[in-house]
Short mmCIF file of C-alpha atoms and ligand atoms in Angstrom, two decimals:
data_model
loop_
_atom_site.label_atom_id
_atom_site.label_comp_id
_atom_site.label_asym_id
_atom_site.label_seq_id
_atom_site.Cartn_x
_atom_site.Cartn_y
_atom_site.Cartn_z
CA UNK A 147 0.00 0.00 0.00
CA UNK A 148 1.17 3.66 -0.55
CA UNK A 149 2.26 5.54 2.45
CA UNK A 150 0.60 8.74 2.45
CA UNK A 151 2.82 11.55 4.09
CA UNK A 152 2.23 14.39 5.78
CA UNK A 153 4.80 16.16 4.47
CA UNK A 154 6.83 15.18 0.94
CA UNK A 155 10.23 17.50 0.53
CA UNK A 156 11.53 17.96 -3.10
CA UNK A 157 15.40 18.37 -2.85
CA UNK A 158 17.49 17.62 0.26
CA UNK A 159 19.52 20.82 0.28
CA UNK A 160 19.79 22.92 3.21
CA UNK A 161 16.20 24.53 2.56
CA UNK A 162 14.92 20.95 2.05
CA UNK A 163 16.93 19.16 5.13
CA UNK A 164 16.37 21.66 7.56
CA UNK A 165 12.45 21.75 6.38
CA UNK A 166 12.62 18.25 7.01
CA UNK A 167 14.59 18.16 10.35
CA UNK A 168 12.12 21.04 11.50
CA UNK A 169 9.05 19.10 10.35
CA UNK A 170 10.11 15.79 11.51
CA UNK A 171 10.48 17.25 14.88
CA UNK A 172 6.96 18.40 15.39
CA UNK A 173 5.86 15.08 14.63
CA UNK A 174 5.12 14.84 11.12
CA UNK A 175 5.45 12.12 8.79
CA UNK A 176 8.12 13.51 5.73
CA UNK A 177 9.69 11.99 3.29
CA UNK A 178 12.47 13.91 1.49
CA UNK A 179 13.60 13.32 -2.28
CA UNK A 180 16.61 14.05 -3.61
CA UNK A 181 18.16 13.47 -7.18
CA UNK A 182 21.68 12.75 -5.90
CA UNK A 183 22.56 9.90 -3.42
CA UNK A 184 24.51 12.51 -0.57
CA UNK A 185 27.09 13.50 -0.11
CA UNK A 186 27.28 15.10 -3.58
CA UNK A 187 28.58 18.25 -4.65
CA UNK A 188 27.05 21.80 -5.20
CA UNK A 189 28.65 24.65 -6.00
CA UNK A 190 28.57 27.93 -3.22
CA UNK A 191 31.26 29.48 -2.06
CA UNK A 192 30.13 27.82 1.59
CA UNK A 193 30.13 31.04 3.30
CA UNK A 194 27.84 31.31 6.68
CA UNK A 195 26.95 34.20 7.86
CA UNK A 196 26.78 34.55 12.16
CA UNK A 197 22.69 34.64 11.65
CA UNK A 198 22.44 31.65 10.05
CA UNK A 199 24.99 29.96 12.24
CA UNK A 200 23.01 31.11 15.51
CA UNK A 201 19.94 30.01 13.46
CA UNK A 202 21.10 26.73 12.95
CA UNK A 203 21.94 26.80 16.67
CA UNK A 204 18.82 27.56 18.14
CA UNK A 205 17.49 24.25 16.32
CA UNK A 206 20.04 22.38 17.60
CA UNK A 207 22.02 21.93 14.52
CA UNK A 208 25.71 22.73 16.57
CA UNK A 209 27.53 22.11 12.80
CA UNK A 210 30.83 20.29 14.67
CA UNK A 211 32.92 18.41 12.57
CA UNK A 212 31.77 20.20 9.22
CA UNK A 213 32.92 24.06 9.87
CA UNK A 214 35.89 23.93 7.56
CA UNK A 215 37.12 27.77 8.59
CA UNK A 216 36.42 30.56 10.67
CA UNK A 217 37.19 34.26 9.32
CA UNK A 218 37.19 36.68 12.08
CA UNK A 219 38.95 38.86 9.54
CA UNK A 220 37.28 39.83 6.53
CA UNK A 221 38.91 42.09 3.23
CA UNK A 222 36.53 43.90 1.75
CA UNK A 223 37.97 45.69 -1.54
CA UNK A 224 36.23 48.66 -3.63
CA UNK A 225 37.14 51.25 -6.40
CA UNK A 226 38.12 53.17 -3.47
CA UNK A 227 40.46 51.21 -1.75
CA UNK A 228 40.22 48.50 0.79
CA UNK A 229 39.43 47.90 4.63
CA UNK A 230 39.07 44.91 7.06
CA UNK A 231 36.28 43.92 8.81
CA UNK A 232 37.32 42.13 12.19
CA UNK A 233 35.04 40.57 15.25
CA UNK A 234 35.88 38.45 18.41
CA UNK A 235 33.08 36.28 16.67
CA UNK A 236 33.35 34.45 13.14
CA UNK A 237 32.03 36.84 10.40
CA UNK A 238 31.85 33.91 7.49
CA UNK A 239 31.92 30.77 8.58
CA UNK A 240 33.23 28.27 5.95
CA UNK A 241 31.82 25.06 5.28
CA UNK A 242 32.18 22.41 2.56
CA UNK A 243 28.91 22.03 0.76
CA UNK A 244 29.25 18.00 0.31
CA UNK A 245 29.97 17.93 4.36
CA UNK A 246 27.27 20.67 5.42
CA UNK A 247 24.28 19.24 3.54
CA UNK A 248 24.88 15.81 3.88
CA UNK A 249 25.04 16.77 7.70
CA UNK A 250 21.63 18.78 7.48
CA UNK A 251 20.19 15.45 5.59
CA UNK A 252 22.02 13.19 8.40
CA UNK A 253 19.98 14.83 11.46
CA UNK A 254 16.26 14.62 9.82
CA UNK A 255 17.15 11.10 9.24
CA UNK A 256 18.06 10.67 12.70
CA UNK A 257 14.33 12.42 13.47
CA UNK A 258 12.79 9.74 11.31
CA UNK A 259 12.51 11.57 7.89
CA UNK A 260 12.26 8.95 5.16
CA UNK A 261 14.91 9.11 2.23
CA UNK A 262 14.64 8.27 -1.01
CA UNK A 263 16.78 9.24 -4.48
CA UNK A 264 14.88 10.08 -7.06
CA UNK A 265 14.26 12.83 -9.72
CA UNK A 266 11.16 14.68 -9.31
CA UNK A 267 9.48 15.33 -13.01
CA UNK A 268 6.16 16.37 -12.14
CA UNK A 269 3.54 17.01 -9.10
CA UNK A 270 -0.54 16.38 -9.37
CA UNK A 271 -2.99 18.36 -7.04
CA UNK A 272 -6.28 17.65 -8.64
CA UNK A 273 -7.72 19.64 -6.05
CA UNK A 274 -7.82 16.62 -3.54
CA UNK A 275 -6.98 16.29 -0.15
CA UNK A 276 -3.50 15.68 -1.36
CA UNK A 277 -0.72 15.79 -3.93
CA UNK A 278 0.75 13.16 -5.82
CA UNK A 279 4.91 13.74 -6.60
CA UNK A 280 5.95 12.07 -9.98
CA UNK A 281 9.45 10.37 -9.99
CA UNK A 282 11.35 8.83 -12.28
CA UNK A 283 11.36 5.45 -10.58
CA UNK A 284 7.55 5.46 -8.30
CA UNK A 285 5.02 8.73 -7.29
CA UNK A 286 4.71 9.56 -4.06
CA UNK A 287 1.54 10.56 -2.15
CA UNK A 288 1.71 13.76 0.68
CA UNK A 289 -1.06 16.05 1.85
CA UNK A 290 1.88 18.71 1.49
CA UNK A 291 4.95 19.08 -0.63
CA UNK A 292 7.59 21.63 0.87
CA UNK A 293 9.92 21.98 -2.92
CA UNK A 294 13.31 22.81 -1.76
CA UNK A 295 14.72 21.82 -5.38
CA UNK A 296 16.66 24.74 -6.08
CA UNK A 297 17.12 27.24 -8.52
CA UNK A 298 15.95 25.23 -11.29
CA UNK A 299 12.64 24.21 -9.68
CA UNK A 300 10.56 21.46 -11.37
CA UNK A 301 7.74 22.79 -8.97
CA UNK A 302 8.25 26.23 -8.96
CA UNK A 303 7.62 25.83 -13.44
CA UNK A 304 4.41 23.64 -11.93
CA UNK A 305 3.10 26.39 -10.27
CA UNK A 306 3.85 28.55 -13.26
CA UNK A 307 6.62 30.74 -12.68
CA UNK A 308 9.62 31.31 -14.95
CA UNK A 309 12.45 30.55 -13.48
CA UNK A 310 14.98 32.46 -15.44
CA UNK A 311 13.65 35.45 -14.19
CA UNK A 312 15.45 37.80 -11.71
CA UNK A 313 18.37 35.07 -11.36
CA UNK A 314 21.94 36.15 -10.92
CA UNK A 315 24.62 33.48 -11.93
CA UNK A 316 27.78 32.37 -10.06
CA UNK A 317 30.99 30.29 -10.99
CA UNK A 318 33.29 29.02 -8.53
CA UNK A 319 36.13 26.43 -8.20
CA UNK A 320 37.96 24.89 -5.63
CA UNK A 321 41.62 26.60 -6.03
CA UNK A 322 45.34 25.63 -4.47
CA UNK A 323 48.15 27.21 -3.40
CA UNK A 324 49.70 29.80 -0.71
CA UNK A 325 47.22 32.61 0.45
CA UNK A 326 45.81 34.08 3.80
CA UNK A 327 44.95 31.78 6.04
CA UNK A 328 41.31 32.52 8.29
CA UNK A 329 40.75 35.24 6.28
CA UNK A 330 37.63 35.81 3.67
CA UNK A 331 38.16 38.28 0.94
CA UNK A 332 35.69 40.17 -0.76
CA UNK A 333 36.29 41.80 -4.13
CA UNK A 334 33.94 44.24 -5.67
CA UNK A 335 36.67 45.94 -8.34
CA UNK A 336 37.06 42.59 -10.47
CA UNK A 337 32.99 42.70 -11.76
CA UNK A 338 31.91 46.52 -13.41
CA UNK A 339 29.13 46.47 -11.63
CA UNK A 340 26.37 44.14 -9.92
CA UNK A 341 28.58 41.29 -8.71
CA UNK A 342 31.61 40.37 -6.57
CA UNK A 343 33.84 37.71 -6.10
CA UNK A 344 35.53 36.25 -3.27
CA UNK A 345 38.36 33.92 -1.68
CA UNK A 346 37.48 31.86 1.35
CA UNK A 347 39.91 29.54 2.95
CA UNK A 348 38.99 26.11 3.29
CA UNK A 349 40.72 25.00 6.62
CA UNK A 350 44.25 25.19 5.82
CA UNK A 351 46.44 22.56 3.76
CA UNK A 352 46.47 25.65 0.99
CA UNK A 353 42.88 24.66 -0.08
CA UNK A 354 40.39 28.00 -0.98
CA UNK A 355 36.89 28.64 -2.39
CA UNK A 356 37.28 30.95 -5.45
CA UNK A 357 34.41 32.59 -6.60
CA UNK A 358 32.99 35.39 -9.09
CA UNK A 359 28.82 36.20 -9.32
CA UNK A 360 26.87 38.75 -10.61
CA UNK A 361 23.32 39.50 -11.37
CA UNK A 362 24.33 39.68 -15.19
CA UNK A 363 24.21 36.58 -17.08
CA UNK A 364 27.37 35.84 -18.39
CA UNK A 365 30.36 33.44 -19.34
CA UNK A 366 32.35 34.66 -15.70
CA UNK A 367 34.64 31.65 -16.62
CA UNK A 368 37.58 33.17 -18.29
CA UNK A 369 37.63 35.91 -15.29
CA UNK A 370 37.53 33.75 -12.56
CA UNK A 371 40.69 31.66 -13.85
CA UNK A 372 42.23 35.34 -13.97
CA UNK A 373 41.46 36.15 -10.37
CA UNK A 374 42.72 32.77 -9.11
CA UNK A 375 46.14 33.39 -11.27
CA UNK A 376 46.20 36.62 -9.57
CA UNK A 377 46.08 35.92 -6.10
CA UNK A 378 49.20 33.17 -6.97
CA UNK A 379 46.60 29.92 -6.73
CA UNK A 380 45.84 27.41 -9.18
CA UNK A 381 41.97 26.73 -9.97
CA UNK A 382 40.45 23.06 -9.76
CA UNK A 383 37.28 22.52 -12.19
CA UNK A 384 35.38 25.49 -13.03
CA UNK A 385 31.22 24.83 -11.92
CA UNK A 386 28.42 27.55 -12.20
CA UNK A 387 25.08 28.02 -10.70
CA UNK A 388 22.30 29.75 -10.76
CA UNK A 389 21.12 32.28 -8.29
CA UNK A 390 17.40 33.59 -7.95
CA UNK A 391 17.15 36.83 -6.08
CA UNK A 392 14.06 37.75 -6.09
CA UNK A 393 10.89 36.00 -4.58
CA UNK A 394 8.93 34.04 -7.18
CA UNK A 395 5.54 35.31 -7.91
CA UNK A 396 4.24 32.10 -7.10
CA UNK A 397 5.48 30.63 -4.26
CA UNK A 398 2.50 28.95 -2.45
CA UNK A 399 -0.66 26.94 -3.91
CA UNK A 400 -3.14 25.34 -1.43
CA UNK A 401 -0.90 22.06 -0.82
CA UNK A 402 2.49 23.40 -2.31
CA UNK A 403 5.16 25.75 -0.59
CA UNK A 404 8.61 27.06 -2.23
CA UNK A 405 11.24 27.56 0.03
CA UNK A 406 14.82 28.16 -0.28
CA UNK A 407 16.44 28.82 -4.13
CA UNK A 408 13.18 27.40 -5.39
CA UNK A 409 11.46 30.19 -3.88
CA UNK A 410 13.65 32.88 -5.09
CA UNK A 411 14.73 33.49 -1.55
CA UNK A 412 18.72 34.25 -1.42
CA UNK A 413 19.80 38.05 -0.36
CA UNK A 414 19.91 39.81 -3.51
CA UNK A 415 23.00 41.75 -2.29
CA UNK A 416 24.89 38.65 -1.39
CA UNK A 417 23.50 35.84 -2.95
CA UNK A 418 23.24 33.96 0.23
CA UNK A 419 21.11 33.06 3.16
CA UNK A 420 18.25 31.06 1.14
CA UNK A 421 18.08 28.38 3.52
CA UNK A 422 16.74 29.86 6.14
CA UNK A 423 13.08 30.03 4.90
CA UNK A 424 12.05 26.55 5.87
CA UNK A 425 11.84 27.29 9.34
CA UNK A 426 9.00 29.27 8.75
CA UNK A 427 7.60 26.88 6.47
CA UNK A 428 7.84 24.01 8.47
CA UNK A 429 5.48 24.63 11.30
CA UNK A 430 3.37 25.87 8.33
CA UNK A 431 2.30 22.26 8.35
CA UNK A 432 0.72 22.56 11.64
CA UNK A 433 -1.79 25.23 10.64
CA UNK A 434 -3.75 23.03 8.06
C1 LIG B 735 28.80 29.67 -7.05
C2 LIG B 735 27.85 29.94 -5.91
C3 LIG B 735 28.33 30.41 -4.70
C4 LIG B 735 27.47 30.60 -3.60
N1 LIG B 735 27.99 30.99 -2.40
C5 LIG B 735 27.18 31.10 -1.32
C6 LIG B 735 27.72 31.39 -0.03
O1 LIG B 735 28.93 31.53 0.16
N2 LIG B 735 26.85 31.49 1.02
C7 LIG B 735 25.50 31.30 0.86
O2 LIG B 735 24.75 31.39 1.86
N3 LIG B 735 24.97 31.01 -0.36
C8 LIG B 735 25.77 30.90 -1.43
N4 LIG B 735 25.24 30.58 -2.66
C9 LIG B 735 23.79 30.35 -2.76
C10 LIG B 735 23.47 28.97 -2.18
O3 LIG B 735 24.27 27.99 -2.80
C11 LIG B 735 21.99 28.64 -2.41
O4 LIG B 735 21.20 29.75 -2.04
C12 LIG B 735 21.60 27.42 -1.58
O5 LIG B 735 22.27 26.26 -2.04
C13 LIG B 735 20.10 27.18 -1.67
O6 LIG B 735 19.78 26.02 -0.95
P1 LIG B 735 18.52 25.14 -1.39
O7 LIG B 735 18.45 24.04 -0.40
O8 LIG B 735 17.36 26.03 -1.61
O9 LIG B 735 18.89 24.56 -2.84
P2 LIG B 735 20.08 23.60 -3.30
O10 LIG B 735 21.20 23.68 -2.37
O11 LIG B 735 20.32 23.92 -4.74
O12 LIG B 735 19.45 22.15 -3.19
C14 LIG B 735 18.46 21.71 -4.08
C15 LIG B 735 18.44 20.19 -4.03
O13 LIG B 735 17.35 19.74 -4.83
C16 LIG B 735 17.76 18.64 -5.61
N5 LIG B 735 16.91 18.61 -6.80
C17 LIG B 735 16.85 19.52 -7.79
N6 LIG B 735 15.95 19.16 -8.71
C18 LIG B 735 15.43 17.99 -8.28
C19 LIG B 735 14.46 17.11 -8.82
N7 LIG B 735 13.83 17.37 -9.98
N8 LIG B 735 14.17 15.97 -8.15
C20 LIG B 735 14.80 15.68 -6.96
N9 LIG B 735 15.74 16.48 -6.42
C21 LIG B 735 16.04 17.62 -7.07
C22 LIG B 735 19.22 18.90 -5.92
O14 LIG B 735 19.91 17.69 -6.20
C23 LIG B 735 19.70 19.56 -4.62
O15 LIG B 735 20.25 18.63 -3.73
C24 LIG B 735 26.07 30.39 -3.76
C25 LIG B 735 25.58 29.94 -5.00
C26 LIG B 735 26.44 29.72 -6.05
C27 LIG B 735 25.89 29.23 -7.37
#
């Protein structure tokens, strides 16, 4: 017989997994589907910002064993020069997205969150009491889906948005060689305008995040191998991303909820941050 769920998750990202942690905690039934067996690899330049770290905290989520760096010190250069940003606290905490997610997905399976890898192609309301999810492999039957499937949402296109709109694009690589060590730089000079790029250490052994995003759609590629020759390092495989910036103009139906990138819900300015929508979302659930 098919389990019916209170709760089926599309994409076990940090929107997704901490949707499902939250929502497995209050008692609900979830079941969260991911494309990828985890770990797997996504690109972001892994930066945490204090919020989200003491956000994380207050649901219990402590992150040990998966911060790879700490920058207390932070470079921030402009057209006008430079300065340095420093706190007693961490101002970007670094993580390794294949460690930080897989850790996310790792405590709502310890709640009892169900698991399954799949690719979502479709979702079915039929105005019903629930809504079927269409895999590749089986459908799946919830009386909510929470889609945490990113920027390219299958669900967010379902409930009729375009999801090229308002979406910035980032590249970044993993880069090696001699630099600063717990220190994040910041770069405004390297885009014209609308976009930045950074350098964030990834917990010594000469290992650093690379990055260059901007709201403009372009080929960054060729620039980003420039800044990493620059700064003296030597740049891994080069992966892009999209970024949406701006809230969808769908993001709820009666049964459906977007969080996260699928939602459109990363700081415009930064490009970061989306994940920390499903805590609202979650106890969402508890309102039907
Ligand atoms: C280059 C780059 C650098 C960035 N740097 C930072 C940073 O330093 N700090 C920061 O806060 N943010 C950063 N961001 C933004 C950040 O990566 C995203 O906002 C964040 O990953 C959004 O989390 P999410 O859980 O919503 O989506 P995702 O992390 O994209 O997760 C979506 C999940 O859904 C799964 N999925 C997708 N489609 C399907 C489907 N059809 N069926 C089943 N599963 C599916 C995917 O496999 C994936 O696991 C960066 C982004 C880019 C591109």
């Amino acid at each position: 017989m098919d389990i019916m769920y209170d709760a089926i998750i599309v994409g076990a990202g940090p929107a997704g997994s901490i949707a499902a942690y939250v929502a497995s905690k209050l008692g609900f039934k979830v079941l969260i589907i991911d494309r990828f067996r985890f770990p797997r690899f996504k690109p972001c330049g892994g930066g945490l910002t204090q919020k989200s770290i003491l956000l994380l905290r207050s649901l219990g989520l402590d992150l040990n064993g998966v911060v790879r760096d700490e920058c207390r010190r932070v470079v921030v250069i402009n057209s006008a020069g430079s300065f340095i940003l420093t706190d007693n606290d961490p101002i970007i905490t670094v993580v390794s997205r294949d460690e930080f997610d897989n850790y996310l997905l790792s405590n709502a399976l310890e709640l009892g969150t169900d698991y399954i890898v799949d690719r979502v192609v479709s979702v079915r309301t039929n105005g019903g009491d629930h809504v079927n999810v269409i895999g590749m492999d089986n459908t799946y039957i919830g009386r909510y889906v929470i889609a945490a499937d990113g920027a390219n949402s299958i669900v967010a296109k379902y409930l009729g948005n375009d999801i090229r709109r308002n979406t910035a694009m980032a590249f970044m690589t993993i880069a090696h060689g001699n630099y600063f060590d717990n220190t994040c730089v910041i770069d405004m000079t390297r885009i014209k305008w609308g976009g930045y790029s950074w350098i964030f250490p990834r917990g010594g052994g000469g290992e650093y995040d690379v990055g260059i995003g901007s709201i403009h759609w372009d080929n960054y590629r060729a620039q980003l191998i420039r800044y990493v020759r620059d700064a003296g390092l030597r740049e891994g495989e080069i992966r892009g991303h999209p970024i949406p910036i701006k809230s969808r103009e769908r993001i709820t139906s009666k049964r459906i909820v977007l969080v996260g990138d699928a939602g459109g819900f990363a700081d415009p300015i930064t490009g970061g941050r989306a994940f920390s929508t499903p805590c609202i979302v979650a106890p969402w659930l508890h309102w039907h």
